[in-house]
Amino acid sequence: YPWIGSARAAIGNQRVHPQSHLVWAHMTKIILYYVMYEACQAAWSVVLYAKSIPEALPIWIYGFAMVWEYFSMVFVRSALSVHFFPRVAFLYFFLYHVYFYSVPYGYFDVALIPLFLLMFHSMIYTILGLEAPNSARGVITVECPREVYNRLSWPEPVAALPAEWTMFLPLNSRLSSLHDREIPDGTALNA
């Protein structure tokens, strides 16, 4: 969460709350979300995987989805990665479920192995083939950690934590590094 640093800096400057309040608030939020996640997992497993399956299959499926989510949060930062990885992850996930619903009593747990290997391959390709070249080119830097982002249509305080529902907005803006921006020629302005 890159915005936690700015929130901690604002808390440190204002000195209204100790730093531990923010940390404990986030820890409580993570625990609450985990409990909600587990409840949804139990409820949706009954709906989605109601036929005869290996006992741990829903846990493996949800575990893969959690790994994809965290991978996307940490490593998917360039425009190429944002375009490539979610589509490939969804394709592999969809194809696994096509197999799952097409075969009454298939080798569902064995089919997780190719799903895992394909997803591992796409993650390695995303890092080595898409992220590393963009990082070397300077598209992704400390001052510009993500190439694409959500630009809001309303003013938002810089130190404020973004509202959680904003993560569901479509990506609509592209960052460019401060050093890549063109500076208008001063002679053209004087003419």
Coordinates of C-alpha atoms in Angstrom, one line a residue:
Y1 CA 0.0 0.0 0.0
P2 CA 2.1 3.0 -1.2
W3 CA -0.4 5.6 0.2
I4 CA 0.2 4.4 3.8
G5 CA 3.5 6.3 3.8
S6 CA 1.8 9.6 3.1
A7 CA -0.8 8.9 5.7
R8 CA 1.8 8.1 8.3
A9 CA 3.7 11.3 7.4
A10 CA 0.6 13.4 7.8
I11 CA -0.1 11.7 11.2
G12 CA 3.5 12.4 12.3
N13 CA 3.2 16.0 11.2
Q14 CA -0.1 16.7 12.9
R15 CA 0.8 14.7 16.1
V16 CA -2.9 14.1 16.9
H17 CA -2.7 10.3 17.0
P18 CA 0.3 8.1 17.6
Q19 CA 1.6 6.1 14.6
S20 CA 0.3 2.9 16.3
H21 CA -3.3 3.9 15.8
L22 CA -2.9 3.7 12.0
V23 CA -1.1 0.4 12.2
W24 CA -3.7 -1.2 14.5
A25 CA -6.6 0.2 12.4
H26 CA -5.1 -1.5 9.3
M27 CA -4.4 -4.7 11.1
T28 CA -8.1 -4.7 12.3
K29 CA -9.2 -4.1 8.8
I30 CA -7.1 -6.9 7.4
I31 CA -8.6 -9.3 10.0
L32 CA -12.1 -8.2 9.3
Y33 CA -11.6 -8.6 5.6
Y34 CA -10.1 -12.0 6.1
V35 CA -13.1 -13.1 8.1
M36 CA -15.4 -11.8 5.4
Y37 CA -13.3 -13.5 2.8
E38 CA -13.6 -16.9 4.6
A39 CA -17.3 -16.5 5.0
C40 CA -17.7 -15.7 1.3
Q41 CA -15.5 -18.6 0.4
A42 CA -17.7 -21.0 2.4
A43 CA -20.9 -19.6 0.9
W44 CA -19.7 -19.5 -2.7
S45 CA -18.1 -23.0 -2.5
V46 CA -21.5 -24.5 -1.9
V47 CA -22.9 -22.7 -4.9
L48 CA -20.0 -23.0 -7.4
Y49 CA -18.5 -26.4 -6.4
A50 CA -21.6 -28.4 -5.3
K51 CA -20.7 -31.6 -7.2
S52 CA -18.4 -34.4 -6.0
I53 CA -15.0 -32.9 -5.8
P54 CA -11.8 -33.3 -3.8
E55 CA -12.2 -31.8 -0.3
A56 CA -9.5 -29.1 -0.6
L57 CA -10.3 -28.0 -4.1
P58 CA -12.1 -24.7 -3.2
I59 CA -9.2 -23.8 -0.8
W60 CA -6.7 -24.3 -3.6
I61 CA -8.8 -22.3 -6.1
Y62 CA -9.3 -19.4 -3.6
G63 CA -5.6 -19.7 -2.7
F64 CA -4.6 -19.2 -6.3
A65 CA -6.9 -16.2 -6.6
M66 CA -5.3 -14.7 -3.5
V67 CA -1.8 -15.2 -5.0
W68 CA -2.9 -13.6 -8.3
E69 CA -4.3 -10.6 -6.3
Y70 CA -1.2 -10.0 -4.3
F71 CA 1.0 -10.5 -7.4
S72 CA -1.1 -7.9 -9.2
M73 CA -0.8 -5.4 -6.3
V74 CA 3.0 -5.8 -6.0
F75 CA 4.3 -6.5 -9.5
V76 CA 1.8 -5.4 -12.1
R77 CA 2.8 -1.7 -12.5
S78 CA 3.4 -1.0 -16.2
A79 CA 0.7 -0.5 -18.8
L80 CA 1.8 -3.6 -20.6
S81 CA 1.5 -5.7 -17.5
V82 CA -1.9 -4.2 -16.6
H83 CA -3.0 -5.1 -20.1
F84 CA -1.5 -8.6 -20.2
F85 CA -1.6 -10.3 -16.7
P86 CA -5.3 -9.9 -15.7
R87 CA -6.5 -11.2 -19.1
V88 CA -4.2 -14.2 -19.0
A89 CA -5.0 -15.0 -15.4
F90 CA -8.7 -14.8 -16.2
L91 CA -8.2 -17.0 -19.3
Y92 CA -6.5 -19.7 -17.4
F93 CA -9.0 -19.5 -14.6
F94 CA -11.9 -19.7 -17.1
L95 CA -10.4 -22.7 -19.0
Y96 CA -9.9 -24.6 -15.7
H97 CA -13.6 -24.0 -14.9
V98 CA -14.6 -25.1 -18.4
Y99 CA -12.9 -28.4 -17.7
F100 CA -14.4 -28.5 -14.2
Y101 CA -18.0 -28.1 -15.5
S102 CA -17.6 -30.2 -18.6
V103 CA -16.4 -33.4 -16.9
P104 CA -18.6 -35.0 -14.3
Y105 CA -15.9 -36.7 -12.3
G106 CA -12.6 -35.4 -13.7
Y107 CA -9.1 -35.2 -12.3
F108 CA -9.8 -31.7 -10.8
D109 CA -6.9 -31.8 -8.3
V110 CA -4.5 -33.0 -10.9
A111 CA -5.7 -30.2 -13.3
L112 CA -4.6 -27.7 -10.7
I113 CA -0.9 -28.6 -11.5
P114 CA -1.0 -27.2 -15.1
L115 CA -3.0 -24.2 -13.9
F116 CA -0.3 -23.5 -11.3
L117 CA 2.5 -24.0 -13.9
L118 CA 0.8 -21.8 -16.5
M119 CA 0.1 -19.1 -13.9
F120 CA 3.7 -19.3 -12.7
H121 CA 4.9 -18.9 -16.3
S122 CA 2.7 -15.9 -16.8
M123 CA 4.0 -14.3 -13.6
I124 CA 7.6 -14.9 -14.5
Y125 CA 6.9 -13.5 -18.0
T126 CA 5.2 -10.4 -16.5
I127 CA 8.2 -9.7 -14.3
L128 CA 11.0 -10.5 -16.7
G129 CA 9.4 -9.7 -20.0
L130 CA 7.2 -6.7 -19.2
E131 CA 8.2 -5.1 -15.8
A132 CA 12.0 -5.3 -16.0
P133 CA 12.3 -3.6 -19.4
N134 CA 9.9 -0.9 -18.4
S135 CA 11.8 -0.4 -15.1
A136 CA 15.1 -0.2 -17.1
R137 CA 13.6 2.3 -19.5
G138 CA 12.5 4.5 -16.5
V139 CA 8.8 4.1 -17.1
I140 CA 8.5 2.8 -13.5
T141 CA 10.5 4.7 -11.0
V142 CA 10.4 5.8 -7.4
E143 CA 8.6 9.0 -8.3
C144 CA 6.3 7.2 -10.7
P145 CA 5.6 3.7 -9.2
R146 CA 2.7 2.9 -11.5
E147 CA 2.3 3.8 -15.1
V148 CA -1.5 3.8 -15.2
Y149 CA -3.9 4.9 -12.5
N150 CA -7.4 6.2 -11.7
R151 CA -7.8 9.9 -12.0
L152 CA -10.7 11.1 -10.0
S153 CA -13.1 13.8 -11.2
W154 CA -13.2 15.6 -7.8
P155 CA -10.6 17.1 -5.6
E156 CA -9.0 14.7 -3.0
P157 CA -6.6 15.7 -0.3
V158 CA -3.2 14.5 -1.0
A159 CA -2.6 13.0 2.5
A160 CA -6.1 11.4 2.6
L161 CA -6.4 7.7 2.2
P162 CA -8.2 6.9 -1.0
A163 CA -11.7 5.6 -0.7
E164 CA -11.8 1.8 -1.1
W165 CA -14.5 1.8 -3.8
T166 CA -12.1 3.7 -6.0
M167 CA -10.2 0.5 -6.7
F168 CA -13.1 -0.6 -8.8
L169 CA -12.9 2.4 -11.1
P170 CA -11.4 1.7 -14.6
L171 CA -7.8 2.9 -15.2
N172 CA -8.2 6.1 -17.1
S173 CA -4.8 8.0 -16.8
R174 CA -1.2 7.3 -17.6
L175 CA 1.7 8.8 -15.5
S176 CA 4.7 10.1 -17.2
S177 CA 7.9 10.8 -15.4
L178 CA 8.8 14.3 -14.6
H179 CA 11.9 14.0 -16.6
D180 CA 10.0 12.8 -19.7
R181 CA 7.8 15.8 -20.0
E182 CA 8.5 18.3 -22.7
I183 CA 9.3 21.9 -21.6
P184 CA 7.9 24.5 -24.0
D185 CA 10.6 26.6 -25.7
G186 CA 11.0 30.0 -24.1
T187 CA 11.6 31.7 -27.4
A188 CA 8.2 30.5 -28.7
L189 CA 6.4 32.1 -25.8
N190 CA 8.2 35.5 -26.4
A191 CA 7.4 35.7 -30.1

